[in-house]
Short mmCIF file of C-alpha atoms in Angstrom, two decimals:
data_model
loop_
_atom_site.label_atom_id
_atom_site.label_comp_id
_atom_site.label_asym_id
_atom_site.label_seq_id
_atom_site.Cartn_x
_atom_site.Cartn_y
_atom_site.Cartn_z
CA MET P 13 47.19 -10.55 40.22
CA ARG P 14 44.39 -11.77 42.99
CA THR P 15 42.92 -8.82 42.48
CA PHE P 16 43.34 -9.01 38.69
CA LEU P 17 41.81 -11.93 38.44
CA ILE P 18 38.37 -11.18 40.34
CA PHE P 19 38.05 -8.50 37.99
CA ALA P 20 38.53 -10.50 35.43
CA ILE P 21 35.48 -12.81 36.21
CA ALA P 22 33.31 -10.23 37.91
CA ILE P 23 33.44 -8.55 34.40
CA CYS P 24 32.77 -11.58 32.28
CA LEU P 25 29.80 -12.88 34.50
CA HIS P 26 28.57 -9.53 33.80
CA PHE P 27 25.58 -9.27 31.43
CA GLN P 28 26.51 -12.91 29.91
CA PRO P 29 23.66 -15.14 28.94
CA VAL P 30 22.40 -17.64 31.63
CA ARG P 31 23.37 -21.27 30.34
CA ALA P 32 21.08 -23.09 33.67
CA GLU P 33 19.42 -20.89 36.10
CA LEU P 34 21.23 -22.12 40.24
CA ASP P 35 18.90 -23.74 42.14
CA THR P 36 17.92 -21.38 45.05
CA ALA P 37 20.88 -22.87 47.23
CA ASN P 38 23.92 -23.07 44.76
CA GLN P 39 22.45 -19.27 43.79
CA GLY P 40 22.72 -18.35 47.63
CA VAL P 41 26.51 -19.62 48.34
CA LEU P 42 27.28 -17.15 45.03
CA ILE P 43 25.49 -13.95 45.88
CA ASN P 44 27.25 -14.75 49.92
CA LYS P 45 30.46 -15.36 48.26
CA PHE P 46 30.51 -12.44 45.80
CA GLU P 47 28.78 -10.17 49.14
CA MET P 48 31.96 -10.95 50.94
CA ILE P 49 34.56 -10.49 47.82
CA TYR P 50 32.55 -6.65 48.22
CA ARG P 51 32.40 -6.14 51.13
CA HIS P 52 36.16 -6.52 51.61
CA LEU P 53 37.06 -4.62 48.81
CA ALA P 54 38.59 -1.12 48.36
CA GLU P 55 36.33 2.03 47.04
CA ASN P 56 39.16 2.40 44.52
CA ASP P 57 40.00 -0.80 43.71
CA PRO P 58 40.08 -1.70 39.79
CA SER P 59 37.71 -5.08 40.57
CA LYS P 60 35.04 -3.61 42.65
CA VAL P 61 32.97 -1.61 40.15
CA GLY P 62 32.53 -5.27 38.18
CA VAL P 63 32.63 -7.15 41.40
CA THR P 64 29.52 -4.98 42.10
CA LEU P 65 28.34 -5.13 38.60
CA ARG P 66 27.86 -8.67 38.93
CA LEU P 67 26.59 -9.17 42.52
CA ALA P 68 23.85 -6.43 41.66
CA ASP P 69 23.25 -9.43 38.51
CA LEU P 70 22.83 -12.00 41.28
CA TYR P 71 20.08 -10.01 43.06
CA ALA P 72 18.06 -9.25 40.31
CA ASP P 73 18.21 -12.32 38.99
CA ARG P 74 16.84 -14.57 42.35
CA ALA P 75 14.67 -11.92 42.71
CA ARG P 76 12.98 -12.80 39.40
CA GLN P 77 13.26 -16.30 39.83
CA ASN P 78 11.34 -16.05 43.19
CA SER P 79 9.15 -13.74 41.37
CA ALA P 80 7.95 -16.20 38.52
CA ARG P 81 8.07 -19.17 42.16
CA ALA P 82 5.95 -16.92 43.90
CA THR P 83 3.25 -17.48 41.29
CA ASP P 84 2.64 -20.93 41.80
CA GLY P 85 2.88 -20.21 45.67
CA GLY P 86 6.41 -20.56 46.18
CA SER P 87 8.63 -17.85 47.75
CA ASP P 88 7.45 -15.16 49.87
CA LEU P 89 6.99 -11.49 47.15
CA GLU P 90 8.63 -9.52 49.75
CA GLU P 91 12.08 -11.02 49.11
CA SER P 92 11.63 -10.45 45.80
CA ARG P 93 11.00 -6.51 47.02
CA GLN P 94 14.03 -7.08 49.07
CA ASP P 95 16.33 -7.96 46.36
CA ARG P 96 15.52 -5.16 43.50
CA GLU P 97 15.42 -3.14 45.99
CA LYS P 98 19.35 -4.27 47.13
CA ALA P 99 20.28 -4.52 42.83
CA LEU P 100 19.27 -1.12 42.49
CA ARG P 101 21.16 0.34 45.48
CA LEU P 102 24.56 -1.86 43.98
CA TYR P 103 24.03 -0.22 40.48
CA THR P 104 24.03 3.20 41.32
CA GLU P 105 26.76 2.77 43.29
CA VAL P 106 29.10 2.24 40.29
CA MET P 107 27.02 3.41 37.58
CA ASP P 108 29.85 6.33 37.41
CA ARG P 109 32.05 4.19 36.89
CA ALA P 110 31.16 1.94 35.11
CA PRO P 111 32.46 1.15 31.45
CA GLU P 112 30.27 3.67 28.94
CA SER P 113 29.30 0.82 26.71
CA ALA P 114 27.63 -1.31 29.63
CA ARG P 115 25.62 1.75 30.74
CA GLY P 116 22.94 1.27 28.73
CA LYS P 117 21.96 -2.15 29.64
CA ILE P 118 22.20 -0.87 33.00
CA ARG P 119 19.79 1.77 33.25
CA MET P 120 17.76 -0.90 31.18
CA GLN P 121 17.82 -3.30 34.06
CA MET P 122 17.27 -0.38 36.52
CA GLY P 123 14.30 0.91 35.01
CA HIS P 124 12.53 -2.25 34.80
CA LEU P 125 13.43 -3.93 38.47
CA HIS P 126 11.22 -0.15 39.63
CA GLN P 127 8.18 -1.25 37.42
CA MET P 128 8.46 -4.55 38.88
CA ASN P 129 8.37 -2.84 43.07
CA GLY P 130 5.63 -0.90 41.10
CA GLN P 131 7.49 2.68 40.52
CA GLY P 132 6.73 3.12 37.34
CA ASP P 133 7.76 7.04 37.70
CA LYS P 134 10.65 6.19 38.37
CA ALA P 135 11.09 3.34 35.49
CA LEU P 136 8.99 6.09 33.02
CA SER P 137 12.45 8.85 34.94
CA ILE P 138 14.67 6.30 34.06
CA TYR P 139 13.88 4.44 30.32
CA LEU P 140 13.09 8.25 29.14
CA LYS P 141 16.65 8.94 30.05
CA ILE P 142 18.08 6.32 27.31
CA THR P 143 16.14 8.03 24.63
CA THR P 144 17.71 10.84 25.07
CA GLU P 145 20.90 9.73 25.58
CA GLY P 146 23.73 8.33 22.81
CA HIS P 147 23.42 4.90 23.83
CA ASP P 148 23.08 1.69 21.83
CA PRO P 149 20.36 1.98 19.24
CA LYS P 150 19.11 -1.42 20.37
CA VAL P 151 19.19 -0.55 23.86
CA GLN P 152 17.81 2.69 22.72
CA SER P 153 14.74 0.90 21.45
CA GLU P 154 14.38 -1.53 24.12
CA ALA P 155 13.84 1.61 25.97
CA HIS P 156 11.00 3.24 23.60
CA LEU P 157 9.07 0.26 23.88
CA SER P 158 9.16 -0.35 27.82
CA LEU P 159 7.76 3.47 27.66
CA GLY P 160 4.93 2.38 24.76
CA GLU P 161 4.63 -0.24 27.54
CA ILE P 162 3.75 1.84 30.95
CA TYR P 163 2.01 4.37 28.63
CA PHE P 164 -0.01 1.88 26.73
CA LYS P 165 -1.12 0.13 30.51
CA ARG P 166 -1.67 3.96 31.70
CA ARG P 167 -4.27 4.45 29.09
CA GLU P 168 -2.33 7.34 26.93
CA TYR P 169 -2.30 6.16 24.20
CA ASN P 170 -1.03 8.77 21.72
CA LYS P 171 1.86 8.45 23.96
CA ALA P 172 2.57 5.23 23.53
CA LEU P 173 2.45 5.56 19.75
CA ASP P 174 4.94 8.13 20.18
CA HIS P 175 7.38 5.42 21.14
CA TYR P 176 6.20 2.37 20.23
CA SER P 177 6.41 3.90 16.49
CA LYS P 178 10.24 3.81 17.02
CA VAL P 179 10.52 0.45 17.40
CA SER P 180 10.61 -1.62 14.08
CA THR P 181 9.54 -5.08 15.56
CA GLY P 182 5.98 -6.70 15.50
CA LEU P 183 5.32 -6.61 19.03
CA ALA P 184 5.45 -3.00 18.70
CA ALA P 185 2.77 -3.06 15.48
CA ASN P 186 0.38 -4.69 17.29
CA ARG P 187 0.69 -2.58 20.42
CA ARG P 188 0.10 0.50 17.72
CA ALA P 189 -3.01 -1.45 16.39
CA TRP P 190 -4.37 -1.69 19.36
CA SER P 191 -3.30 2.09 20.49
CA HIS P 192 -5.30 2.78 17.33
CA PHE P 193 -8.31 0.49 18.68
CA ASN P 194 -8.58 2.19 21.91
CA LEU P 195 -8.49 5.35 20.41
CA ARG P 196 -11.37 4.37 17.61
CA GLN P 197 -8.81 5.33 14.73
CA PHE P 198 -10.69 1.64 13.39
CA PRO P 199 -9.03 1.63 9.55
CA LEU P 200 -5.38 2.59 11.62
CA ALA P 201 -5.55 -0.46 12.95
CA VAL P 202 -6.35 -2.53 10.78
CA THR P 203 -3.47 -1.23 8.19
CA GLU P 204 -1.21 -1.65 10.80
CA VAL P 205 -2.07 -5.28 11.28
CA GLU P 206 -2.47 -6.19 8.27
CA GLY P 207 0.96 -5.10 7.85
CA LEU P 208 2.83 -7.68 10.31
CA LEU P 209 0.62 -10.31 8.81
CA ARG P 210 2.42 -9.66 5.62
CA ASN P 211 5.48 -9.54 6.60
CA PRO P 212 5.46 -12.80 9.05
CA GLU P 213 9.35 -12.00 10.03
CA LEU P 214 8.65 -9.37 12.18
CA LEU P 215 6.13 -11.70 14.19
CA SER P 216 9.08 -11.99 16.81
CA THR P 217 8.59 -10.85 20.92
CA SER P 218 12.02 -9.56 20.87
CA VAL P 219 13.39 -6.27 20.13
CA THR P 220 17.18 -7.57 19.41
CA SER P 221 15.85 -10.48 17.29
CA LYS P 222 13.91 -10.70 14.12
CA THR P 223 14.99 -14.13 13.55
CA GLN P 224 12.31 -16.25 14.46
CA ILE P 225 9.01 -16.63 14.06
CA ASP P 226 6.64 -16.84 17.61
CA THR P 227 3.45 -18.60 15.72
CA ALA P 228 1.60 -17.91 18.68
CA PHE P 229 2.16 -14.53 18.41
CA GLN P 230 1.61 -14.46 14.85
CA GLU P 231 -2.06 -16.71 15.51
CA GLU P 232 -2.88 -14.05 18.25
CA VAL P 233 -2.06 -11.22 15.48
CA ALA P 234 -4.95 -12.92 13.86
CA ARG P 235 -7.74 -12.86 15.99
CA ASP P 236 -7.35 -9.34 16.72
CA TYR P 237 -7.23 -8.38 12.66
CA VAL P 238 -10.18 -10.11 13.66
CA THR P 239 -11.61 -7.99 16.13
CA PHE P 240 -10.37 -4.66 14.34
CA LEU P 241 -11.57 -5.59 11.26
CA SER P 242 -15.71 -6.10 12.67
CA GLN P 243 -15.64 -2.00 13.52
CA THR P 244 -14.76 -1.65 9.25
CA PRO P 245 -16.85 -1.64 6.56
CA VAL P 246 -16.49 -5.00 5.98
CA THR P 247 -16.47 -6.33 2.39
CA GLN P 248 -16.06 -9.92 0.66
CA ALA P 249 -12.46 -8.30 0.15
CA LYS P 250 -11.99 -7.82 3.90
CA ILE P 251 -12.90 -11.88 3.95
CA GLU P 252 -10.52 -13.09 1.68
CA THR P 253 -7.53 -11.17 2.76
CA LEU P 254 -8.21 -12.59 6.54
CA MET P 255 -8.66 -16.00 5.52
CA GLU P 256 -5.48 -15.14 3.11
CA LEU P 257 -3.12 -13.83 6.37
CA SER P 258 -4.29 -16.16 8.81
CA PRO P 259 -2.23 -19.01 9.64
CA ALA P 260 -3.18 -22.13 7.66
CA ASN P 261 -4.67 -23.81 11.40
CA THR P 262 -6.70 -21.30 12.25
CA LYS P 263 -8.55 -19.79 8.65
CA LEU P 264 -11.55 -20.94 9.69
CA ALA P 265 -12.02 -20.77 12.95
CA ASN P 266 -11.00 -16.41 12.29
CA GLY P 267 -13.47 -16.53 9.28
CA GLN P 268 -15.98 -18.01 11.57
CA ALA P 269 -14.91 -15.95 14.93
CA LEU P 270 -15.43 -12.62 12.34
CA ALA P 271 -19.39 -14.01 11.02
CA ALA P 272 -19.87 -14.59 14.53
CA GLU P 273 -18.82 -11.31 15.58
CA LEU P 274 -20.37 -9.07 12.88
CA GLU P 275 -23.44 -11.07 14.27
CA ARG P 276 -23.01 -9.42 17.61
CA LEU P 277 -22.93 -6.54 16.26
CA GLY P 278 -25.86 -6.65 14.13
CA LYS P 279 -24.07 -6.17 10.94
CA LYS P 280 -26.43 -8.12 9.50
CA ASP P 281 -26.07 -7.54 6.02
CA GLU P 282 -22.00 -8.07 6.52
CA ALA P 283 -22.72 -11.35 8.81
CA LEU P 284 -24.33 -13.08 5.96
CA LEU P 285 -22.16 -12.52 3.49
CA ALA P 286 -19.48 -13.84 5.73
CA TRP P 287 -21.45 -17.27 7.10
CA THR P 288 -22.02 -17.97 3.57
CA TYR P 289 -18.50 -17.08 2.48
CA VAL P 290 -16.72 -19.22 5.11
CA GLY P 291 -20.09 -22.18 5.09
CA GLY P 292 -19.03 -22.93 2.08
CA GLN P 293 -15.62 -24.19 3.53
CA ILE P 294 -16.78 -25.71 7.13
CA SER P 295 -16.04 -29.42 6.91
CA ASN P 296 -16.93 -30.18 10.71
CA PRO P 297 -20.93 -31.15 11.03
CA SER P 298 -21.28 -28.78 14.34
CA ASP P 299 -20.01 -25.84 12.76
CA ARG P 300 -21.11 -26.16 9.44
CA LEU P 301 -24.65 -26.19 11.53
CA ASN P 302 -23.77 -23.05 13.74
CA ALA P 303 -23.59 -21.63 10.02
CA GLN P 304 -26.66 -23.22 8.28
CA ILE P 305 -28.66 -21.77 11.24
CA ALA P 306 -26.41 -18.31 11.85
CA MET P 307 -27.96 -17.85 7.74
CA ALA P 308 -31.33 -18.86 8.12
CA GLN P 309 -31.42 -16.02 11.31
CA LEU P 310 -29.78 -13.34 9.49
CA HIS P 311 -32.26 -14.37 6.53
CA LEU P 312 -35.53 -13.89 8.74
CA ASP P 313 -34.05 -11.07 10.95
CA LYS P 314 -33.48 -8.97 7.08
CA GLU P 315 -37.36 -10.53 6.46
CA ASP P 316 -35.59 -12.83 3.31
CA LYS P 317 -38.56 -15.87 4.74
CA ALA P 318 -37.71 -17.89 1.85
CA ALA P 319 -34.04 -17.70 1.89
CA ALA P 320 -34.26 -18.37 5.54
CA LEU P 321 -36.52 -21.12 5.60
CA LYS P 322 -34.85 -22.51 2.45
CA VAL P 323 -31.01 -22.68 4.33
CA PHE P 324 -33.41 -23.65 7.87
CA GLY P 325 -34.18 -26.42 5.67
CA GLN P 326 -31.18 -27.53 4.37
CA ALA P 327 -29.63 -27.41 8.25
CA MET P 328 -32.21 -29.95 9.67
CA GLN P 329 -31.75 -32.52 6.97
CA SER P 330 -28.20 -32.01 7.56
CA TRP P 331 -28.66 -32.36 11.15
CA LYS P 332 -31.02 -35.62 10.41
CA ASP P 333 -28.36 -36.90 7.45
CA LEU P 334 -25.60 -36.75 10.49
CA GLY P 335 -27.12 -37.85 12.80
CA TYR P 336 -25.64 -35.91 15.22
CA LYS P 337 -26.17 -35.67 19.01
CA ASP P 338 -25.07 -36.67 22.11
CA SER P 339 -22.19 -33.98 21.35
CA PRO P 340 -21.16 -30.70 23.49
CA SER P 341 -22.06 -28.53 21.18
CA GLU P 342 -25.27 -29.94 20.42
CA ALA P 343 -27.80 -28.49 23.52
CA GLU P 344 -25.93 -24.77 21.68
CA LEU P 345 -27.57 -25.76 18.40
CA LYS P 346 -31.05 -26.37 19.82
CA ARG P 347 -31.25 -23.34 21.20
CA ARG P 348 -30.53 -21.87 18.26
CA ALA P 349 -32.97 -23.20 16.28
CA ARG P 350 -35.63 -23.04 18.78
CA HIS P 351 -34.83 -19.43 18.40
CA PHE P 352 -35.09 -19.52 14.67
CA VAL P 353 -38.60 -20.75 15.18
CA VAL P 354 -40.01 -18.75 17.93
CA SER P 355 -38.51 -15.77 16.16
CA TRP P 356 -40.03 -16.69 13.12
CA ASN P 357 -43.83 -17.65 15.26
CA GLN P 358 -43.09 -14.34 16.58
CA THR P 359 -43.32 -12.16 13.42
CA GLU P 360 -45.95 -14.25 11.93
CA LYS P 361 -48.43 -12.93 15.15
CA LYS P 362 -46.90 -8.97 13.98
CA THR P 363 -47.55 -9.20 10.20
CA PRO P 364 -50.16 -12.25 10.10
#
């Protein structure tokens, strides 16, 4: 009877969501209790597998918590590494006797533990094995995502794309976009991220859930869109698409970021187009002045002095009317205005 109860409890606890994390002391007590049970069970005891799996889970979870604390100057990272090694040994010990339905999850856990211990090749081997065996589709999807992440970090972007393409989540789509970008396949990167932003239900960082939209992730993807778009020919239609697909609270910021990035890349016509489109929608005085000075400089660079003078005059009049001063961004605006005047002066010297 005692053996049956131990087996039932261990199986119920294995791979169940943790409602509240144990504190360090209670976690240690629980591990010690399971260690004692584990050591006193015979190899052929039917409860051995469940107890071993639960003990491995406890070691893995303690390693995770200690690693999190270590980043804040807490526990020793070496302790986390040792706990992962113990968990890996225990998982390996009972893998062949574990329920078939649990083996995929166990292997995924082992892959993550190897990664955390800096054993990337071992993790790679485990994930590849999961993708070639008949595991649960969700587990296979998670394995493909993990493989994509490993290859992405190794800058093997074509291999990463192969695995990301087998995962239908927002994170995978975003990684596909970045893989295309790093391969200098800019139009494909733009298409990928546009598709993602048009399907906000995919904007979840979870492999198994598509119900919760991660707004922070959505904003990050929109900023990535700015980066990708700036590397392609930018038309007004593309600028309008960016504004349409950006979250409401970041529309103007993304429009300004695109204009500034195009300016930085020397794409003067496209930068002027973006500043002109966005400038009329800016209400913040500092941002509006920045847009006007940027447009004046771009007109001057294009040798359209009449347009440059007109826009620069509007900027200076706005500055005067608003009494805009004593702000953190004033120094930068003064620098840009001074640069405009100096640039014009140099132009006149070269071509009176």
